[in-house]
Short mmCIF file of C-alpha atoms in Angstrom, two decimals:
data_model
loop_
_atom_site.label_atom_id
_atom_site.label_comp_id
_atom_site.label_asym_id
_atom_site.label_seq_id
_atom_site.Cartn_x
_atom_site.Cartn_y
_atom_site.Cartn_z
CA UNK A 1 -8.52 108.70 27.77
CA UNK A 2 -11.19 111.13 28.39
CA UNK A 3 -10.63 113.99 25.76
CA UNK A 4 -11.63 117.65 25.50
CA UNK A 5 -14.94 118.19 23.90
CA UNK A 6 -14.34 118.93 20.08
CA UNK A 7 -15.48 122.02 18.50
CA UNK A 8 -18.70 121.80 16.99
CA UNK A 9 -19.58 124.13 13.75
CA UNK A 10 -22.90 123.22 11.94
CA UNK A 11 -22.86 126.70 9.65
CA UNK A 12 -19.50 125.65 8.65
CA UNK A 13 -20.88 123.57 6.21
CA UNK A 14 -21.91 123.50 2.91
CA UNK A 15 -25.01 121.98 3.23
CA UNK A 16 -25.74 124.02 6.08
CA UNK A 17 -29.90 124.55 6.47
CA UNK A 18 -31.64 126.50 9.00
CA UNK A 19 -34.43 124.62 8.61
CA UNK A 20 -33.19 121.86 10.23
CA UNK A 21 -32.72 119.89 13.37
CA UNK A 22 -28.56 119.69 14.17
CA UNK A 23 -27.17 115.97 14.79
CA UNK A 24 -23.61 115.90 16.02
CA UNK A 25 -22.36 112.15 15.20
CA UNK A 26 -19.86 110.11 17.04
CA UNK A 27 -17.65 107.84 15.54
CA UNK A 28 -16.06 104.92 17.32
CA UNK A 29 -15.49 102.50 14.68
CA UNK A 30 -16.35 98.86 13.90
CA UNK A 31 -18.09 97.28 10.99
CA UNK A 32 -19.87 100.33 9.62
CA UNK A 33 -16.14 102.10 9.08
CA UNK A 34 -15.03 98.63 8.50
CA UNK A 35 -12.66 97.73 5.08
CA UNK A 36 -11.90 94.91 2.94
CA UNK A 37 -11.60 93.18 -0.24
CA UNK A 38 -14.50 94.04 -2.44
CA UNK A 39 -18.41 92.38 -2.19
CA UNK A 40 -16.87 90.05 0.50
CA UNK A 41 -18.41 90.20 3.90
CA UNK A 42 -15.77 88.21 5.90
CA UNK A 43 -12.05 88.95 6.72
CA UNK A 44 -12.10 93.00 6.52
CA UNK A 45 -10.55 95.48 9.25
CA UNK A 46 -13.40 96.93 11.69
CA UNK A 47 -12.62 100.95 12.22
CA UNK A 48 -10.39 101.33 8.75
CA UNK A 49 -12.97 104.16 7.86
CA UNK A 50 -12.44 108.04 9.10
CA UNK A 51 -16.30 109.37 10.02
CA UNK A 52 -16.45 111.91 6.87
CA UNK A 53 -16.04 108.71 4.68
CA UNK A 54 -18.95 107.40 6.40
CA UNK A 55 -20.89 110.12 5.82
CA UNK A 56 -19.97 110.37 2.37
CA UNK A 57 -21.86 107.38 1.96
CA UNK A 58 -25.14 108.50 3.02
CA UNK A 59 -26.84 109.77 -0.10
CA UNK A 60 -28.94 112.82 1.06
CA UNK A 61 -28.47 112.74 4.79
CA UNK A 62 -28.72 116.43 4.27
CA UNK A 63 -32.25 116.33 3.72
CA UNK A 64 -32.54 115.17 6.85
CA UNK A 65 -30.50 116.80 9.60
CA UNK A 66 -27.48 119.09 9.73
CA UNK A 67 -24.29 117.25 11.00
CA UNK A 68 -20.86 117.46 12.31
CA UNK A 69 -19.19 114.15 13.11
CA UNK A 70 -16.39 113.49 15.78
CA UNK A 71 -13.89 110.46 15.53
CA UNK A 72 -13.71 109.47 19.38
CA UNK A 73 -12.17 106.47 18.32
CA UNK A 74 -11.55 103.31 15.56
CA UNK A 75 -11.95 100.60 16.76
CA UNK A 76 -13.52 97.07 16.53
CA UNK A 77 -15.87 97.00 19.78
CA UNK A 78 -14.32 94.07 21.04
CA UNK A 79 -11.07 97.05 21.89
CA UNK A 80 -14.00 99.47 23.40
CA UNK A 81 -13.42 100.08 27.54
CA UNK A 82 -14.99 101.87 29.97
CA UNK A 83 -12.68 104.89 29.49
CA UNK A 84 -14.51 105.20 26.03
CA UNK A 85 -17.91 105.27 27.55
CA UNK A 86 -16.87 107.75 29.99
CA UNK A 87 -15.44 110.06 27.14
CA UNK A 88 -18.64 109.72 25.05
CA UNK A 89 -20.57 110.53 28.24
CA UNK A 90 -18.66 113.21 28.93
CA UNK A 91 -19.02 114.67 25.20
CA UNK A 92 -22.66 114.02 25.17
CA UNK A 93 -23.43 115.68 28.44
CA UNK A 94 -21.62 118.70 27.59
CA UNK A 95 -22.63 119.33 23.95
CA UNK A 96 -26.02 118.72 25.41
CA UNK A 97 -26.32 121.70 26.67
CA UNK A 98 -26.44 123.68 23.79
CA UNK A 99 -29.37 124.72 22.51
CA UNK A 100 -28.53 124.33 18.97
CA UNK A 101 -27.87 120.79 19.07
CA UNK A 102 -31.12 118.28 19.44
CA UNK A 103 -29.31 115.07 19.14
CA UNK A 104 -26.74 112.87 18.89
CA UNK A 105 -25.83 109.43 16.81
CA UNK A 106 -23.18 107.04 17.95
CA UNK A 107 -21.86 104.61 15.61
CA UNK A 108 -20.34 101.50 16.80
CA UNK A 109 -19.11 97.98 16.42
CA UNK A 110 -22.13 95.70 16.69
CA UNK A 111 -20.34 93.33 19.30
CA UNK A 112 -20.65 94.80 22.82
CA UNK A 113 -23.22 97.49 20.99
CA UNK A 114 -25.92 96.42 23.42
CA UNK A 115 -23.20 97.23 26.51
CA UNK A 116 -22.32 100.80 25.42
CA UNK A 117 -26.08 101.33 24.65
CA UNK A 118 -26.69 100.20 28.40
CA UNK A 119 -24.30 101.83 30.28
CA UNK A 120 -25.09 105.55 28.26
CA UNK A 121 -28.46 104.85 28.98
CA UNK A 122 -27.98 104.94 33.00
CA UNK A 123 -25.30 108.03 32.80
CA UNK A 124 -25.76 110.50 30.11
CA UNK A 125 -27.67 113.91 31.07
CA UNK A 126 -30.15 115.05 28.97
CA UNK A 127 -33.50 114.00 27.41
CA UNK A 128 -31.85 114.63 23.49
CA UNK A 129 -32.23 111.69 21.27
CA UNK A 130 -29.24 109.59 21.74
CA UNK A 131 -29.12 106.83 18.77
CA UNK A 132 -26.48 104.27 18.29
CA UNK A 133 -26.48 102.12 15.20
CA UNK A 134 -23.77 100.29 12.94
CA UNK A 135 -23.60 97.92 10.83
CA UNK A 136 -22.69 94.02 10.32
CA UNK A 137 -21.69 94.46 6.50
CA UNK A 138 -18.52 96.08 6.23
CA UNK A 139 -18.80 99.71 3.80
CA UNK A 140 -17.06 97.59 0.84
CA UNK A 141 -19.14 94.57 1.43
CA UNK A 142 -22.13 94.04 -1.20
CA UNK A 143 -24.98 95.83 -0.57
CA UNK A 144 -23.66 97.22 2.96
CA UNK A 145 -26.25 98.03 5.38
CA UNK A 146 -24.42 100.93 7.03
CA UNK A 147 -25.54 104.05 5.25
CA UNK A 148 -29.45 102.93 5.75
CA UNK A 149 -28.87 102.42 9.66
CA UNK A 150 -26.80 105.79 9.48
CA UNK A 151 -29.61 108.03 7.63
CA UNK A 152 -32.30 106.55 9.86
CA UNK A 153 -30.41 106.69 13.07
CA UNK A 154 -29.93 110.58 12.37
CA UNK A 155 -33.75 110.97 11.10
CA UNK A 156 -34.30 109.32 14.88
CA UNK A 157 -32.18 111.73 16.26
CA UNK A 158 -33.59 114.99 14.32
CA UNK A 159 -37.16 113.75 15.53
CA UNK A 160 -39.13 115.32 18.54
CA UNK A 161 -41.06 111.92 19.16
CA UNK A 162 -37.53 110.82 20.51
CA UNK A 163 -36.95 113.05 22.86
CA UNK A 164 -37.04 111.82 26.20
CA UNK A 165 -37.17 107.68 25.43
CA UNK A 166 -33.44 107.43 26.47
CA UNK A 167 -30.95 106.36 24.57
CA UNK A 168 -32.12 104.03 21.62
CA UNK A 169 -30.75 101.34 19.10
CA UNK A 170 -31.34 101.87 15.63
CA UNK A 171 -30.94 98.70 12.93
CA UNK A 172 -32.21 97.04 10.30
CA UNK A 173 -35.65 99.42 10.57
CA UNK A 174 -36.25 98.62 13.99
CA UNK A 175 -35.82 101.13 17.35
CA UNK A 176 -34.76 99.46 20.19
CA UNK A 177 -34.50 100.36 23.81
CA UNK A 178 -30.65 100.66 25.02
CA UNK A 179 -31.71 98.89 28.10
CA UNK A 180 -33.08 95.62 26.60
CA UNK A 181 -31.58 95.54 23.35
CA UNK A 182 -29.40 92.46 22.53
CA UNK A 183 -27.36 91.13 19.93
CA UNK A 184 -28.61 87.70 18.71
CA UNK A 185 -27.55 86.82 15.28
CA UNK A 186 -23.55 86.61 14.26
CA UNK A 187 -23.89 87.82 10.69
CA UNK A 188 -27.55 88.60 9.79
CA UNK A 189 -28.26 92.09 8.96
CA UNK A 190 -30.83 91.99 11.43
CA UNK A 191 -29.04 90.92 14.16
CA UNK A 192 -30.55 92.82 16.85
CA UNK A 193 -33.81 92.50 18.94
CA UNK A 194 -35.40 92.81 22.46
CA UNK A 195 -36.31 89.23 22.79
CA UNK A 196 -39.24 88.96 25.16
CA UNK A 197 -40.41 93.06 24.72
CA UNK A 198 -40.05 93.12 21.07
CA UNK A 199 -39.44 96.91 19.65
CA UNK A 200 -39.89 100.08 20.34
CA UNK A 201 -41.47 100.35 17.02
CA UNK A 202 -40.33 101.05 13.12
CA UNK A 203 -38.17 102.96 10.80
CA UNK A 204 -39.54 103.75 7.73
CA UNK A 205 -37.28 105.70 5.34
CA UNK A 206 -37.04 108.59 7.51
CA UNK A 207 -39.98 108.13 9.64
CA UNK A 208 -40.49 107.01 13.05
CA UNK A 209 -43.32 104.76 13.94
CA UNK A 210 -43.35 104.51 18.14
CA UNK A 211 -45.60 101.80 19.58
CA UNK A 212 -44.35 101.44 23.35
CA UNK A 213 -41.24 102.54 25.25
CA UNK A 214 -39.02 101.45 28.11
CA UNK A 215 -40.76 102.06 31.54
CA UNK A 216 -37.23 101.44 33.54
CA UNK A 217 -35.11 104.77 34.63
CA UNK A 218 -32.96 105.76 32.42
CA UNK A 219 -31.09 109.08 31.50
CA UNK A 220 -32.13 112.38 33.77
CA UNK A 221 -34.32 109.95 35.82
CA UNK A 222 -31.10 107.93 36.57
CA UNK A 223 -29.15 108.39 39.83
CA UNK A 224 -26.17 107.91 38.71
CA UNK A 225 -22.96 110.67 37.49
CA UNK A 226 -19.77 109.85 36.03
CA UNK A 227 -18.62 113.17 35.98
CA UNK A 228 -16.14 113.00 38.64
CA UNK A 229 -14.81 109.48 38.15
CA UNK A 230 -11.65 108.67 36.20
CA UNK A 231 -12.49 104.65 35.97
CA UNK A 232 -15.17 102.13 37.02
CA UNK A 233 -15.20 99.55 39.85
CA UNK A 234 -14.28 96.56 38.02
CA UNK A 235 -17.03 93.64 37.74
CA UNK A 236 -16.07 90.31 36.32
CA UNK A 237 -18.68 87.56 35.16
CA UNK A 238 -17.96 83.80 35.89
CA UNK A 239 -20.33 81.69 33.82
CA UNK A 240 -21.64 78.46 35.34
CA UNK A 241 -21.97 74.99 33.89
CA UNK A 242 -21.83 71.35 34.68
CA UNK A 243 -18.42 70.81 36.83
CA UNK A 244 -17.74 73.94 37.09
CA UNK A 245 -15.15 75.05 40.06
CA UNK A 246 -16.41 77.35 42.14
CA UNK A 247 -13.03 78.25 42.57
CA UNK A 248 -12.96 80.62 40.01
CA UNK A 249 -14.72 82.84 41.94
CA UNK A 250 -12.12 83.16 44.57
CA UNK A 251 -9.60 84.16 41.85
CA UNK A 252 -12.37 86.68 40.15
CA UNK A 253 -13.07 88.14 43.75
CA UNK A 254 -9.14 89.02 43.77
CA UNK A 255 -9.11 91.45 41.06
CA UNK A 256 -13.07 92.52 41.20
CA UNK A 257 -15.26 94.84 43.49
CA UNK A 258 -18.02 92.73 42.62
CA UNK A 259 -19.33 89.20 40.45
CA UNK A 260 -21.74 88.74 38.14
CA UNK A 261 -22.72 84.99 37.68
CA UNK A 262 -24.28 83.52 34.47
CA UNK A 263 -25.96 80.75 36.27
CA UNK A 264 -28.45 77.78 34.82
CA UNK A 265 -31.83 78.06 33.99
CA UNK A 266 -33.31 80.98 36.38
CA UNK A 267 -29.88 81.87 37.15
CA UNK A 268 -29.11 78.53 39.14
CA UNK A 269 -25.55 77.19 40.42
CA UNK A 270 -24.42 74.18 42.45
CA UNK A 271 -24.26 73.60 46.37
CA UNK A 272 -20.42 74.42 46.14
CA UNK A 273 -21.26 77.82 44.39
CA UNK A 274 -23.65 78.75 46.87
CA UNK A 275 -21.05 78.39 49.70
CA UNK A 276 -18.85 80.34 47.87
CA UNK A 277 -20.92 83.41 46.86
CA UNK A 278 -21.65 83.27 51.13
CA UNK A 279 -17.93 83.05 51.71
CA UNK A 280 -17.81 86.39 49.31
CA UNK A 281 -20.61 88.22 50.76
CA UNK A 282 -18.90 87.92 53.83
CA UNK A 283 -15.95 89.77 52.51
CA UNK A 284 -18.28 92.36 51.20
CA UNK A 285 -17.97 91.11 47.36
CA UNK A 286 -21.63 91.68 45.78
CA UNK A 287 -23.15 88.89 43.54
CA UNK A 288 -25.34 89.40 41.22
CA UNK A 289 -26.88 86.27 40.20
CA UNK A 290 -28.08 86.44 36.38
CA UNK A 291 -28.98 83.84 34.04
CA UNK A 292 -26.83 82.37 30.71
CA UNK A 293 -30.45 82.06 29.24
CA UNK A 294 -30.81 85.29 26.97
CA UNK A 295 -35.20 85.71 27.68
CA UNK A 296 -36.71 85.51 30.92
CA UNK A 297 -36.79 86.87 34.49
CA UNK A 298 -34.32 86.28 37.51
CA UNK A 299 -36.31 86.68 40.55
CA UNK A 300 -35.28 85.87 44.61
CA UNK A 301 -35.34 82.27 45.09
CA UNK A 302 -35.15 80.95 48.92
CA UNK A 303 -33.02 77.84 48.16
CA UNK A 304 -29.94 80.15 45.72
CA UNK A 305 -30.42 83.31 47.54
CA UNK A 306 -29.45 81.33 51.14
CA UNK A 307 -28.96 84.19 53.42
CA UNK A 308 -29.42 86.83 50.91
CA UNK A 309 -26.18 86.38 49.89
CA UNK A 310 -26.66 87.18 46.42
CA UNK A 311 -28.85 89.79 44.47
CA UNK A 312 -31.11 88.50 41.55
CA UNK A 313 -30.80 90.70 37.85
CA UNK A 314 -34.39 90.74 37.14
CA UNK A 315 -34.21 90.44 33.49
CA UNK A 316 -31.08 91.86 32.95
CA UNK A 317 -28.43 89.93 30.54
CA UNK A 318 -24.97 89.02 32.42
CA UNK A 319 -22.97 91.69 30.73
CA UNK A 320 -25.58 94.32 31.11
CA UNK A 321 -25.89 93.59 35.12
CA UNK A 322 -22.31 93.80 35.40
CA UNK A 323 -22.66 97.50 33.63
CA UNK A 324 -25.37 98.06 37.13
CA UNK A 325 -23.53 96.62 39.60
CA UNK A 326 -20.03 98.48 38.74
CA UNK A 327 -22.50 101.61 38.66
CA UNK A 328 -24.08 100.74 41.71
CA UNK A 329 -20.54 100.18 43.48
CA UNK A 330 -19.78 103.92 42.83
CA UNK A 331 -22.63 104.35 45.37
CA UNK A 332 -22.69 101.97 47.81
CA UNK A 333 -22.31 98.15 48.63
CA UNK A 334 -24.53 97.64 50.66
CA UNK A 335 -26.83 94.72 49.24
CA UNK A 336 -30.65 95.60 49.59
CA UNK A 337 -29.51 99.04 48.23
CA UNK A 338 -28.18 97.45 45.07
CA UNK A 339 -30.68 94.97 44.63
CA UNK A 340 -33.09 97.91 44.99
CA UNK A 341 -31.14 99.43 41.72
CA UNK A 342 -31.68 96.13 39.88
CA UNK A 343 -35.36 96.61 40.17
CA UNK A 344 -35.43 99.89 38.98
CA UNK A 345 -32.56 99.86 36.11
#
């Protein structure tokens, strides 16, 4: 579904000022263009909302930045695929190159936010501010927190201190790395954080307060391009618990290039799952061993990595390691190369 890069006109409008910094905005949908029955903040349709409506409800966002939105898509994130990120990849890297546009805002369903965040943030081509940010209130809701995430994501974006820091999460006053940013509240307007590494630092009306920044690769430093691809090697994550069947990886390894498993504790399965992922390496099916706990690290442990048979995330969340190893699998399978990629991503 990747489409042609839109036209992109910033004189065209009315608010035009030559003074400013030029944001082009993204619009895929979810809560923040999200529509229902008035002050309630349950039962309303994610995406409902073209991207000039959303706009329209940023009182003076022209103060702050030129922009030109583009609908890519509406939808609730749970209907976002990987054909989606390659499209706003491939929109991003292109429009990039002008020299009259210094950054870009994505908005976006709040439920695989942190994934889309991730996976720009190893593929997109250009030191620009990239900013995602939505909302968990839908735009009819009471006091909906979309038009303050919107104005200070495009501040973020119109803002030289944000050049270079990859691509960012804005919400609820905070700036988050795309690389360790998480989801971890269902309906709290402030339902996103780092865990373990905090913030990047503050939002402030329309000033940026930085305090530290991702060391990991990300964006021109990254090795990876999506340019020439058309899809992604597909990566499935099987989740471990008591009982579980380690059969379920021989279906997953059917319809998968590669596994990502939410173990236990440090990213710990049974005897039976052990065998398995062996049986898997041998059929050149890269594991990725990862941990259902949402803080912490997943290092190499002698007894679960028997053989080197599977590759430990470092501190990487299951659905953010299966973002690296699909990546990785564009490259290579071999595993001390990918497991070299988990250390630096």
């Amino acid at each position: 579904m990747i489409i042609p890069t839109p036209e992109v006109n910033f004189a065209a409008s009315p608010f035009y000022n030559p003074n400013l910094k030029n944001v082009v905005i993204l619009a895929t949908g979810g809560t923040i263009a999200g529509s229902g029955e008035a002050h309630k903040t349950l039962n309303y349709e994610p995406g409902a909302l073209p991207i000039q409506d959303l706009l329209d409800s940023v009182p003076h966002l022209e103060r702050v930045a030129n922009c030109v939105g583009i609908q890519v898509s509406n939808l609730g994130s749970a209907d976002i695929t990987s054909q989606h990120w390659l499209t706003l990849a491939s929109i991003i890297n292109t429009l990039a190159q002008r020299e009259d546009i210094h950054g870009f805002v994505i908005t976006h369903g709040t439920d695989t936010l942190d994934e889309t965040s991730y996976f720009l943030n190893l593929v997109i081509k250009t030191d620009k501010p990239v900013i995602i940010t939505g909302s968990m209130r839908p735009a009819t809701a009471i006091s909906p927190d979309g038009p303050l995430n919107l104005f200070q994501s495009v501040a973020l974006a119109a803002n030289p201190e944000a050049t270079g820091q990859g691509v960012m999460v804005v919400f609820a006053e905070g700036i988050y790395s795309g690389r360790d940013v998480q989801k971890v509240n269902t309906f709290k307007a402030n339902a996103f954080d780092e865990r373990d590494f905090g913030c990047l630092g503050y939002m402030r009306d329309s000033e940026a307060f930085f305090y530290t920044r991702s060391l990991k690769k990300h964006t021109t430093a990254a090795q990876f391009d999506v340019a020439p691809l058309s899809g992604l090697p597909e990566v499935s994550v099987a989740y471990f618990h008591v009982d579980a069947d380690p059969g379920i990886l021989d279906y997953l390894s059917t319809i998968s290039k590669g596994i990502v498993i939410a173990g236990a504790g440090g990213g710990i399965y049974s005897k039976p799952w052990i065998d398995k992922v062996g049986e898997l390496k041998d059929n050149n099916i890269p594991v990725v061993r990862c941990s259902r706990i949402s803080s912490g690290i997943t290092l190499k442990d002698t007894y679960i990595d028997l053989s080197a048979n599977s590759i430990p995330c470092n501190s990487l969340v299951p659905q953010k390691a299966r973002i690296l190893l699909s990546l990785a699998l564009t490259q290579t399978t071999q595993y001390d190369e990918i497991a070299a990629m988990f250390n630096v991503y």
